[in-house]
Amino acid sequence: MVAARSLVARLIDDHLVEGGSAPGDEIAITVDQILHQDATGAMSFLQFEAMGLDRVRPRIVVQYADHQSLQNDSRHADDHKFLESACRKFGAYYAKPGVGICHIVHLEQFSRPGESILGSDSHTPHLGAVAMLALGAGGMDVAVSMGGGPYVLSRPAITRVELTGRLRPWSTAKDVILELLRRLTVKGGIGRAFEYAGSGVATLTVPERATIANMGTELGLTFSAFPSDEQTRDYFRRLGREDEWRPLAAEGDATYDDNLTIDLDAIEPLVAKPGQPDSVVPIGEVAGTAIQQVIVGSCTNGSYHDIAAVARIVAGKTVHPTVSCAIFPGSMQTSVQLARGPHLSELLEAGVVVSTPTCGACPGYVHVPSAGTVSLRTFNRNFNGRSGLPGDRVYLASPEIAAVAALHGAIVDPRALGIPAPVVELPERIERDRTMIVPPDPDGGATELWKGPSFAPVPLGEPFGERLDATVTIKLGDKISTDDITPAGAEAITFRTNGPKLAEYVFRRRDPDFVARAKAAGVSVIVGGEAYGQGSSREHAAIAPMHLGVRAVLVKSLARIHRANLVNWGILPLEFVDPTDYDRVEQGDRLVADEPGRQLAESSRVAFVDQRTGDTIVGQTRLTDRERGIVLAGGLLAYTRSRVL
Ligand code: MIC
Ligand code: SF4
């Protein structure tokens, strides 16, 4: 008898090219759709060109100009001009600046239950809200899949998250995911997929589900999936795409690797304190904290549903005199919808700055707070310095809590004030406007690729030799994000198509002397703690260190996408076999390993001798033969080239 399958298992099976059936086994899946954002897509298209590929193969490939939309440096506009030419040449959709944030626009325009999507952005699991197999990846992996290659990943263990009950007034989808972060932390989801089930699921609309699926990334999850049910159908009906809807759920009696229960009735408004999205506390613990800036938006909470809730709360009132409040609608469609009803004027009349749809303040491009400002944002991340201000203080909460704070100049529990919670209905009809989305040009093959003056050639890594003699150029603690490695923010993003320039920013916010030290060392190793490389999918957090001679990271645990990016760029992704070895290594130590390639092939381990203490420090990594070949060759491009030669 064939065992009943979970929704996650069905999604994987339906796309499986090859691979094992146990959690942790390598699997290869077919990719139906691809999304790119501008800050990662440009490098990915340059790699696509460098691989000699000519046309994109998946049914739908969309390049969004969503991060650098405001073009506050001519090099951002250069990236867009390049991307426009690349989309024409290679046969992709090009979504112009102002169209909105990739995940939200893609949900509205292209999502389809049961299909797979790979995105060069870590929040691509957003699309799991409508039962898509939705995965984030580094640009190199996405380039390979644009060429028709399968996407290779570890099969996740599957957790069934049972939702019971119904959210009470002022408790929101954001609080559901914050509650999961409070319980499980940013490493709680590594190696897992969450499948939401139970009677509570039917009470959540698709945008609410998207908030939860999106921010599963902060748990370290491979992806999340909600069933495609009557709520999903209703959403597709409103979008005018009911013909693209199909039901999809777990088979009866499906089994799971483990289970979790969330009682929606018991969820309270929660707030993440500055520094990490898992520093979550009940709102009562931070009530009274004075706030000077409130920002609503991002892929997590920039839907019409979110912004209309804010408009309802501020309508007829005024933003507090000491607060600056801005809103970034998630899509142009959301803006149109707000403008059609009373909400746009409600927001403007209350003193809210209504921006163009873009990521905006989320990765620190605009509305950078002044020193000492306390900011409350509806985003998914508040890693130190991500707002653009070193030493910033950024709290995360739902749009509803943000709106109340904007009116009061402080974090306030609205339940204590007896304010009625807003009730938001999705518009009956959400017009599908593709005005800003340029469709693929069937005759575009001869297009000349336009490259900006600051573009550097696609980098190529070096193969490993017989001996790895590397200096520990930095020793870091737990939860180091890719923002720590290569900062978000308006300045560094200017160099996403120029690896050597970007390398000058590595660890700048943590340790401004790192770059000089790494250059002086020549070959180096980074030592870190748990959940190293969490956060963004940017492969630049591997490319830039590679330019500085980093050949290995040796940490307690690694985030999934960053690990894959390290392999793709020829950096050994090692985890301590004995985590207490972490305490025995110091910055400045020289770690020497003989024949790392042979060691890896024999035992999936690399033993280093610390030249200061004489101790043997062992790192491990489970690599397939192919991955081992790639990393030892100096990365995927170098590997492919060496095989061709
Ligand atoms: C982010 O939220 O950090 C980003 C910017 O969207 C990144 C992608 C990037 O670094 O360009 C992500 O989440 O993958
Ligand atoms: Fe954009 Fe922020 Fe979402 Fe990243 S997390 S895609 S920067 S809105």
XYZ file of C-alpha atoms and ligand atoms in Angstrom:
667
model
C 0.000 0.000 0.000
C 1.326 3.459 -0.900
C 1.651 5.684 2.178
C -0.464 8.838 2.253
C 1.645 11.897 1.505
C 1.824 15.270 3.118
C 1.337 18.370 0.966
C 5.082 19.086 1.125
C 5.900 15.516 0.033
C 3.405 15.806 -2.834
C 4.914 19.081 -4.006
C 8.391 17.573 -3.935
C 7.322 14.299 -5.612
C 5.560 16.175 -8.394
C 8.837 17.918 -9.270
C 11.362 15.256 -8.371
C 14.007 14.513 -10.977
C 16.085 12.299 -8.733
C 17.164 11.882 -5.130
C 16.598 10.073 -1.878
C 13.481 9.927 0.256
C 14.896 10.591 3.726
C 15.300 14.035 5.295
C 18.769 15.323 4.461
C 19.046 13.323 1.226
C 20.014 15.304 -1.824
C 17.126 15.856 -4.247
C 16.914 17.547 -7.636
C 13.653 19.203 -8.660
C 12.304 20.751 -11.844
C 11.617 24.465 -11.829
C 8.402 25.799 -13.408
C 8.855 29.470 -12.575
C 11.694 31.784 -11.656
C 11.729 35.177 -10.038
C 14.659 37.502 -9.740
C 15.026 40.750 -7.918
C 17.417 43.383 -9.220
C 20.110 43.259 -6.536
C 20.750 39.569 -7.183
C 19.335 39.113 -10.696
C 21.964 41.203 -12.436
C 24.815 38.952 -11.288
C 22.724 35.893 -12.104
C 22.090 37.051 -15.686
C 25.810 37.840 -16.068
C 26.521 34.243 -15.028
C 23.853 32.983 -17.430
C 25.705 34.778 -20.202
C 29.108 33.517 -18.973
C 27.783 29.946 -19.113
C 27.049 30.464 -22.795
C 23.270 29.996 -22.383
C 20.942 31.686 -24.844
C 17.252 31.505 -23.794
C 15.551 30.902 -20.469
C 13.743 27.570 -20.336
C 11.175 27.615 -17.475
C 7.597 28.546 -18.373
C 7.801 31.847 -16.528
C 10.902 33.868 -15.650
C 10.332 37.345 -14.232
C 12.975 39.903 -13.376
C 11.706 42.548 -10.933
C 13.327 45.952 -10.487
C 12.156 46.145 -6.893
C 15.085 46.746 -4.548
C 16.877 49.553 -6.348
C 13.655 51.055 -7.719
C 14.367 54.556 -6.453
C 17.670 54.596 -8.377
C 19.437 56.825 -5.877
C 22.719 56.145 -7.662
C 23.240 55.948 -11.411
C 24.694 52.472 -10.929
C 21.287 51.242 -9.787
C 19.806 52.541 -13.028
C 22.715 50.852 -14.841
C 21.686 47.525 -13.336
C 18.130 48.089 -14.530
C 19.226 49.004 -18.030
C 21.326 45.853 -18.161
C 18.436 43.740 -16.864
C 16.043 45.178 -19.388
C 18.424 44.196 -22.187
C 19.053 40.771 -20.638
C 15.325 40.029 -20.369
C 14.810 40.984 -23.991
C 17.770 38.899 -25.134
C 17.101 35.815 -23.047
C 13.291 35.775 -23.080
C 12.227 36.831 -19.584
C 9.542 39.214 -18.325
C 10.931 42.537 -17.106
C 8.961 44.234 -14.319
C 9.910 47.910 -14.219
C 10.872 49.924 -11.132
C 7.693 50.872 -9.293
C 5.849 47.641 -10.048
C 6.381 46.522 -6.470
C 8.162 43.868 -4.456
C 8.865 40.648 -6.353
C 7.113 38.269 -3.949
C 3.924 40.284 -3.656
C 3.663 41.075 -7.365
C 4.438 37.493 -8.296
C 1.701 36.233 -5.987
C -0.791 38.541 -7.673
C 0.314 38.041 -11.250
C 1.908 34.643 -11.799
C 1.406 32.325 -8.815
C -0.158 28.942 -9.488
C -0.935 26.238 -6.927
C 1.127 23.083 -7.420
C 3.920 24.663 -9.483
C 7.501 25.115 -8.332
C 9.288 28.436 -8.188
C 12.917 29.270 -7.551
C 13.812 32.847 -6.655
C 17.070 34.698 -6.169
C 15.724 36.081 -2.937
C 15.407 34.384 0.416
C 11.733 35.269 0.871
C 10.568 33.384 -2.224
C 8.808 30.889 0.137
C 6.143 33.650 0.261
C 4.534 31.768 -2.643
C 4.024 28.753 -0.383
C 0.892 30.680 0.661
C -0.830 29.253 -2.424
C 0.657 25.749 -2.257
C 3.633 26.388 -4.504
C 6.941 24.624 -3.951
C 8.708 27.933 -3.405
C 12.423 28.130 -2.710
C 15.031 30.845 -2.384
C 18.518 30.329 -3.805
C 21.723 32.091 -4.726
C 22.005 33.695 -8.165
C 24.275 30.979 -9.564
C 21.787 28.204 -8.789
C 19.014 30.269 -10.301
C 21.097 30.878 -13.437
C 21.530 27.112 -13.858
C 17.759 26.614 -13.533
C 17.119 29.436 -16.007
C 19.061 27.282 -18.425
C 16.712 24.367 -17.701
C 18.794 22.619 -15.044
C 17.091 21.161 -11.978
C 17.568 22.773 -8.581
C 19.458 20.636 -6.094
C 18.784 20.817 -2.357
C 18.569 18.656 0.745
C 15.178 17.072 1.292
C 13.695 18.855 4.290
C 12.175 17.105 7.293
C 8.464 17.964 7.381
C 6.753 19.526 10.379
C 2.972 19.672 10.479
C 1.923 22.925 12.091
C -1.626 22.490 13.320
C -3.523 25.766 13.546
C -6.604 25.709 15.732
C -9.129 28.397 16.602
C -9.214 31.901 15.139
C -7.190 35.060 15.667
C -8.740 37.505 18.107
C -8.992 41.257 17.439
C -5.533 42.910 17.247
C -3.769 39.567 16.847
C -2.538 39.031 13.319
C -0.686 36.684 10.986
C 2.490 38.556 11.888
C 2.008 37.505 15.493
C 1.645 33.868 14.439
C 5.074 33.853 12.821
C 6.567 35.947 15.629
C 5.227 33.363 18.067
C 6.985 30.617 16.086
C 10.194 32.657 16.185
C 9.784 33.166 19.914
C 9.464 29.424 20.417
C 11.970 28.109 17.878
C 14.506 30.920 17.217
C 16.234 31.752 13.938
C 17.831 28.325 13.739
C 14.701 26.358 14.671
C 13.709 25.692 11.079
C 17.047 24.741 9.538
C 16.656 21.592 7.420
C 12.844 21.633 7.722
C 9.701 22.569 5.821
C 6.539 23.647 7.631
C 3.157 22.495 6.387
C 0.217 24.389 7.868
C -2.911 22.364 8.537
C -5.886 22.186 10.873
C -9.134 24.067 11.205
C -7.426 27.416 11.784
C -6.014 27.486 8.256
C -9.408 28.196 6.706
C -9.715 31.355 8.825
C -6.633 32.940 7.215
C -6.773 34.792 3.899
C -4.048 34.313 1.291
C -2.235 37.580 2.166
C -2.218 36.506 5.830
C -0.831 33.103 4.859
C 1.794 34.877 2.762
C 2.983 36.838 5.803
C 3.529 33.561 7.643
C 5.119 31.683 4.725
C 7.352 34.642 3.905
C 8.796 35.008 7.349
C 9.422 31.284 7.711
C 12.736 32.313 6.182
C 13.619 33.946 9.491
C 13.180 30.544 11.151
C 15.743 29.120 8.714
C 13.076 26.969 7.006
C 13.668 25.535 3.546
C 10.082 26.537 2.738
C 6.517 26.597 4.058
C 3.311 25.424 2.400
C -0.349 26.152 2.948
C -2.981 23.991 1.258
C -4.773 25.382 -1.777
C -8.375 25.529 -0.534
C -11.522 27.634 -0.775
C -9.678 30.692 0.603
C -7.116 30.265 -2.172
C -9.855 29.861 -4.719
C -11.553 32.996 -3.443
C -8.288 34.937 -3.764
C -7.772 33.735 -7.340
C -11.374 34.644 -8.110
C -10.769 38.200 -6.886
C -7.630 38.318 -9.031
C -9.684 37.206 -12.027
C -7.578 34.063 -12.327
C -9.888 31.388 -10.958
C -9.054 29.213 -13.956
C -5.474 28.967 -12.634
C -6.587 27.722 -9.224
C -6.627 24.069 -8.308
C -7.171 22.359 -4.970
C -4.126 20.801 -3.326
C -3.692 19.391 0.164
C -2.163 16.543 2.115
C -3.592 13.099 1.483
C -5.652 11.735 4.383
C -3.572 10.147 7.184
C -0.334 11.606 5.863
C 2.573 11.216 8.244
C 5.080 13.858 9.303
C 8.514 13.982 10.883
C 7.093 16.038 13.720
C 4.177 18.178 14.805
C 3.549 21.536 16.386
C 0.330 23.222 17.453
C -0.558 26.885 17.459
C -3.836 27.894 19.039
C -4.779 31.045 17.153
C -7.141 32.058 19.971
C -4.165 32.279 22.314
C -1.974 34.406 20.025
C -1.279 37.849 21.421
C 0.226 40.898 19.730
C 3.991 40.383 19.823
C 7.017 42.553 19.178
C 10.577 41.596 18.199
C 13.120 43.689 20.068
C 16.107 45.242 18.253
C 18.831 43.002 16.841
C 17.211 39.732 15.807
C 13.749 38.711 14.579
C 13.589 36.043 17.281
C 13.969 38.475 20.218
C 10.203 38.283 20.559
C 8.202 39.427 23.596
C 4.500 40.056 24.311
C 3.624 43.659 23.554
C 3.059 44.355 27.264
C 6.791 43.977 27.930
C 7.718 46.865 25.651
C 4.584 48.994 25.953
C 5.522 52.592 26.658
C 8.716 52.508 24.573
C 8.928 55.868 22.793
C 9.079 55.564 18.987
C 10.173 58.239 16.551
C 9.815 56.376 13.277
C 7.162 53.953 12.002
C 7.478 52.187 8.664
C 4.907 49.863 7.157
C 5.600 47.670 4.157
C 8.021 45.000 2.885
C 7.233 41.679 1.256
C 6.055 40.376 4.622
C 3.528 43.075 5.417
C 3.035 45.226 2.333
C -0.185 43.679 1.043
C -3.392 45.601 0.472
C -4.749 43.842 3.536
C -1.929 45.263 5.685
C -2.048 48.797 4.381
C -5.802 49.076 4.439
C -5.668 48.046 8.119
C -3.291 50.939 8.812
C -5.515 53.343 6.887
C -8.535 52.255 8.939
C -6.646 52.944 12.182
C -5.249 56.363 11.248
C -8.332 57.603 9.347
C -9.450 60.920 10.768
C -6.489 61.114 13.156
C -2.977 62.521 12.902
C 0.431 60.923 13.175
C 2.094 61.952 16.457
C 4.136 65.179 16.108
C 7.434 63.487 16.989
C 6.896 60.490 14.677
C 7.784 60.153 11.044
C 5.587 57.506 9.436
C 6.018 56.046 5.952
C 4.301 53.310 3.997
C 5.596 51.199 1.138
C 2.744 49.409 -0.627
C 3.876 45.964 -1.778
C 2.757 46.324 -5.364
C 1.564 48.854 -7.882
C -1.699 46.926 -7.819
C -2.003 47.582 -4.092
C -1.433 51.296 -4.709
C -4.103 51.339 -7.398
C -6.492 49.566 -5.071
C -5.763 52.009 -2.234
C -6.332 54.923 -4.594
C -9.685 53.540 -5.760
C -11.120 53.474 -2.255
C -10.871 55.926 0.624
C -7.569 54.583 1.961
C -5.002 56.617 0.078
C -6.534 59.898 1.175
C -7.040 58.579 4.712
C -3.320 57.877 4.930
C -2.200 61.131 3.364
C -4.585 63.209 5.457
C -3.275 61.558 8.617
C 0.283 62.632 7.738
C 1.616 59.310 6.457
C 4.228 59.421 3.691
C 2.999 57.069 0.977
C 5.905 55.856 -1.093
C 6.252 54.108 -4.381
C 5.960 50.300 -4.132
C 9.489 49.020 -3.446
C 11.553 47.338 -0.717
C 12.616 50.858 0.266
C 13.533 51.148 3.910
C 13.604 47.390 4.558
C 17.186 46.797 3.430
C 18.252 50.276 4.519
C 18.100 52.145 1.219
C 15.905 55.035 2.351
C 14.370 56.460 5.535
C 17.623 55.655 7.309
C 16.985 56.676 10.930
C 19.062 59.372 12.579
C 21.324 58.418 15.486
C 19.339 57.486 18.580
C 16.015 57.156 16.740
C 13.840 54.242 17.796
C 12.042 52.718 14.829
C 9.088 50.339 14.665
C 8.769 48.471 11.382
C 6.538 45.777 9.962
C 9.442 44.077 8.195
C 10.835 40.578 8.611
C 14.380 41.460 9.670
C 15.929 43.831 12.161
C 19.528 42.654 12.129
C 21.802 45.260 13.670
C 22.551 48.059 11.240
C 20.181 46.812 8.517
C 18.236 50.092 8.624
C 21.420 51.812 7.431
C 22.273 53.244 10.876
C 25.034 51.507 12.820
C 23.798 50.838 16.346
C 20.172 51.224 15.274
C 17.173 50.246 17.410
C 14.517 48.625 15.251
C 11.472 46.825 16.648
C 9.301 44.561 14.473
C 5.528 44.257 14.811
C 2.299 43.968 12.828
C 0.968 46.861 10.714
C -1.864 47.283 13.204
C 0.494 47.754 16.149
C 2.690 50.013 13.995
C -0.265 52.231 13.129
C -1.269 52.647 16.764
C 2.339 53.476 17.672
C 2.441 56.097 14.916
C -0.539 57.852 16.493
C 0.770 57.671 20.058
C 4.532 58.110 19.598
C 5.086 54.961 21.632
C 4.438 51.229 21.574
C 0.941 50.871 22.931
C -1.222 47.811 23.490
C -4.454 48.868 21.764
C -6.430 46.343 23.778
C -5.568 48.264 26.925
C -7.032 51.440 25.382
C -10.170 49.712 24.185
C -9.626 50.835 20.583
C -11.677 48.679 18.181
C -9.538 46.542 15.859
C -9.811 47.293 12.130
C -11.715 44.857 9.955
C -10.408 44.619 6.396
C -12.128 42.946 3.463
C -10.108 42.177 0.360
C -11.450 44.101 -2.640
C -14.079 42.133 -4.529
C -12.077 42.477 -7.711
C -8.280 42.995 -7.818
C -7.599 44.074 -11.386
C -4.624 42.372 -12.944
C -2.755 45.269 -14.426
C 0.386 44.350 -16.334
C 1.145 47.870 -17.512
C 4.580 47.856 -15.903
C 5.505 44.293 -16.838
C 7.177 43.933 -20.214
C 6.488 40.462 -21.644
C 9.267 38.318 -23.167
C 10.231 39.344 -26.683
C 10.179 36.281 -28.963
C 12.507 38.081 -31.396
C 14.873 39.475 -28.787
C 17.713 36.960 -29.274
C 19.946 39.372 -31.177
C 19.709 42.103 -28.516
C 23.068 43.520 -27.473
C 23.566 43.226 -23.709
C 24.077 46.655 -22.171
C 26.561 46.713 -19.291
C 27.226 49.589 -16.920
C 30.637 51.254 -16.644
C 31.168 49.850 -13.157
C 30.386 46.215 -14.016
C 33.277 43.822 -13.328
C 33.756 40.492 -15.100
C 32.055 37.477 -13.516
C 34.574 36.214 -10.962
C 36.228 32.815 -11.232
C 37.471 30.955 -8.142
C 40.768 29.090 -7.705
C 41.081 25.320 -7.187
C 42.296 23.989 -3.835
C 45.893 22.779 -3.624
C 47.501 19.941 -1.654
C 47.653 21.963 1.527
C 45.324 24.541 3.012
C 47.195 26.973 5.231
C 44.694 29.577 6.361
C 44.647 32.284 9.017
C 41.582 32.808 11.185
C 40.996 36.404 10.160
C 37.822 36.803 12.211
C 36.092 34.928 15.017
C 32.397 35.681 15.285
C 29.541 34.700 17.607
C 26.120 33.201 16.865
C 23.492 34.336 14.336
C 25.809 36.143 11.941
C 23.623 37.213 9.017
C 24.545 37.840 5.415
C 23.904 41.505 6.254
C 26.888 41.247 8.608
C 29.029 39.663 5.887
C 28.123 41.962 2.989
C 25.937 44.777 4.286
C 22.518 45.636 2.931
C 22.064 49.389 2.494
C 22.207 51.866 -0.336
C 25.986 52.097 -0.570
C 27.089 48.469 -0.786
C 24.239 47.501 -3.086
C 25.741 49.761 -5.704
C 28.424 47.141 -6.261
C 26.360 44.003 -6.737
C 27.821 43.662 -10.241
C 31.362 44.367 -9.092
C 32.791 41.699 -6.781
C 36.179 43.325 -6.044
C 34.520 46.607 -5.037
C 31.958 44.839 -2.900
C 34.761 42.947 -1.184
C 35.799 46.237 0.449
C 32.579 46.089 2.520
C 32.969 42.607 4.000
C 32.250 42.658 7.763
C 32.567 46.447 7.686
C 29.892 46.893 10.334
C 31.350 44.209 12.596
C 35.036 44.889 12.202
C 36.280 47.661 9.902
C 39.817 46.187 9.919
C 38.752 42.800 8.571
C 39.414 43.561 4.913
C 42.968 44.746 5.548
C 43.650 41.704 7.718
C 42.263 39.285 5.140
C 44.306 40.873 2.382
C 47.455 40.666 4.506
C 46.764 37.012 5.384
C 46.280 36.017 1.754
C 44.383 32.822 2.555
C 41.932 32.809 5.411
C 39.209 31.020 7.293
C 36.200 32.566 9.053
C 35.215 31.082 12.418
C 31.656 31.505 13.693
C 28.857 30.142 15.868
C 25.279 28.975 15.249
C 23.124 29.873 12.212
C 26.031 31.452 10.347
C 24.889 33.047 7.063
C 21.215 33.388 8.033
C 19.135 35.949 6.212
C 19.496 37.004 2.627
C 20.121 34.665 -0.300
C 22.751 37.013 -1.719
C 25.589 34.958 -3.150
C 27.636 38.127 -2.773
C 28.183 37.034 0.835
C 30.294 34.249 -0.693
C 31.675 36.065 -3.755
C 33.050 39.032 -1.812
C 34.898 36.933 0.822
C 36.212 34.769 -2.018
C 37.834 37.867 -3.505
C 39.601 38.380 -0.171
C 41.084 34.873 -0.107
C 38.592 33.234 2.269
C 38.740 29.481 1.557
C 36.707 28.041 4.416
C 34.127 28.928 7.021
C 34.244 26.853 10.184
C 31.145 27.354 12.297
C 28.741 25.599 14.657
C 25.873 25.570 12.124
C 25.182 27.011 8.679
C 22.077 28.446 7.030
C 20.933 26.499 3.953
C 21.195 29.043 1.141
C 24.469 30.477 2.344
C 25.981 27.004 2.526
C 25.002 26.376 -1.109
C 26.454 29.745 -2.116
C 29.765 28.928 -0.413
C 30.012 25.690 -2.405
C 29.184 27.528 -5.630
C 32.025 29.973 -5.007
C 34.713 27.546 -3.843
C 34.602 28.113 -0.080
C 34.496 25.071 2.211
C 31.302 25.147 4.337
C 32.492 23.359 7.487
C 30.745 22.738 10.795
C 32.683 21.861 13.943
C 32.496 18.126 14.686
C 32.986 19.051 18.332
C 31.347 22.444 18.934
C 33.578 23.033 21.976
C 36.511 23.325 19.538
C 35.070 26.746 18.828
C 36.469 27.896 22.178
C 39.941 26.572 21.379
C 40.413 28.598 18.188
C 41.379 32.247 18.335
C 41.491 35.028 15.837
C 44.958 35.120 14.300
C 45.534 31.339 14.609
C 46.921 29.561 11.563
C 44.961 26.411 10.697
C 46.722 23.930 8.407
C 45.050 20.994 6.668
C 46.857 18.498 4.460
C 45.119 17.290 1.332
C 41.699 18.741 2.101
C 40.295 17.169 -1.073
C 41.358 13.657 -0.108
C 40.139 14.116 3.449
C 36.742 15.289 2.249
C 36.390 12.401 -0.187
C 37.296 9.857 2.498
C 35.383 11.130 5.493
C 33.433 14.312 4.678
C 35.752 15.924 7.204
C 38.755 18.203 7.165
C 41.210 18.050 10.094
C 43.218 21.213 10.711
C 46.174 21.551 13.029
C 46.142 24.817 14.921
C 49.751 26.045 14.679
C 49.480 28.018 17.916
C 48.269 25.213 20.188
C 49.029 22.046 18.218
C 45.352 21.050 18.675
C 43.543 19.215 15.924
C 40.317 20.942 14.980
C 37.941 18.989 12.752
C 35.260 20.420 10.502
C 32.670 18.391 8.631
C 30.364 18.874 5.712
C 28.132 16.496 3.849
C 28.918 17.050 0.192
C 27.789 14.968 -2.749
C 30.486 13.964 -5.256
C 29.325 16.761 -7.493
C 29.383 19.383 -4.737
C 32.828 18.236 -3.667
C 34.044 18.577 -7.243
C 32.555 22.063 -7.438
C 33.987 23.400 -4.202
C 37.455 21.920 -4.798
C 37.582 23.332 -8.328
C 36.958 26.825 -6.901
C 33.220 27.021 -7.535
C 30.639 26.149 -10.140
C 31.949 28.297 -12.972
C 35.514 27.082 -12.451
C 34.234 23.494 -12.217
C 32.208 23.778 -15.411
C 35.115 25.401 -17.206
C 37.627 22.777 -16.029
C 35.353 20.010 -17.291
C 34.899 21.666 -20.669
C 38.664 22.172 -21.012
C 16.996 41.016 1.977
O 15.847 41.040 2.423
O 17.996 41.001 2.693
C 17.183 40.975 0.477
C 17.876 42.250 0.106
O 15.944 40.945 -0.163
C 17.987 39.725 0.149
C 18.482 39.637 -1.227
C 19.690 40.505 -1.490
O 20.585 40.547 -0.681
O 19.690 41.149 -2.519
C 17.283 38.406 0.451
O 16.477 38.339 1.339
O 17.606 37.375 -0.159
Fe 12.689 43.417 -0.159
Fe 12.822 43.461 2.470
Fe 11.443 41.589 1.267
Fe 14.107 41.554 1.118
S 12.849 41.316 2.950
S 12.639 41.242 -0.586
S 14.531 43.752 1.043
S 11.008 43.786 1.233
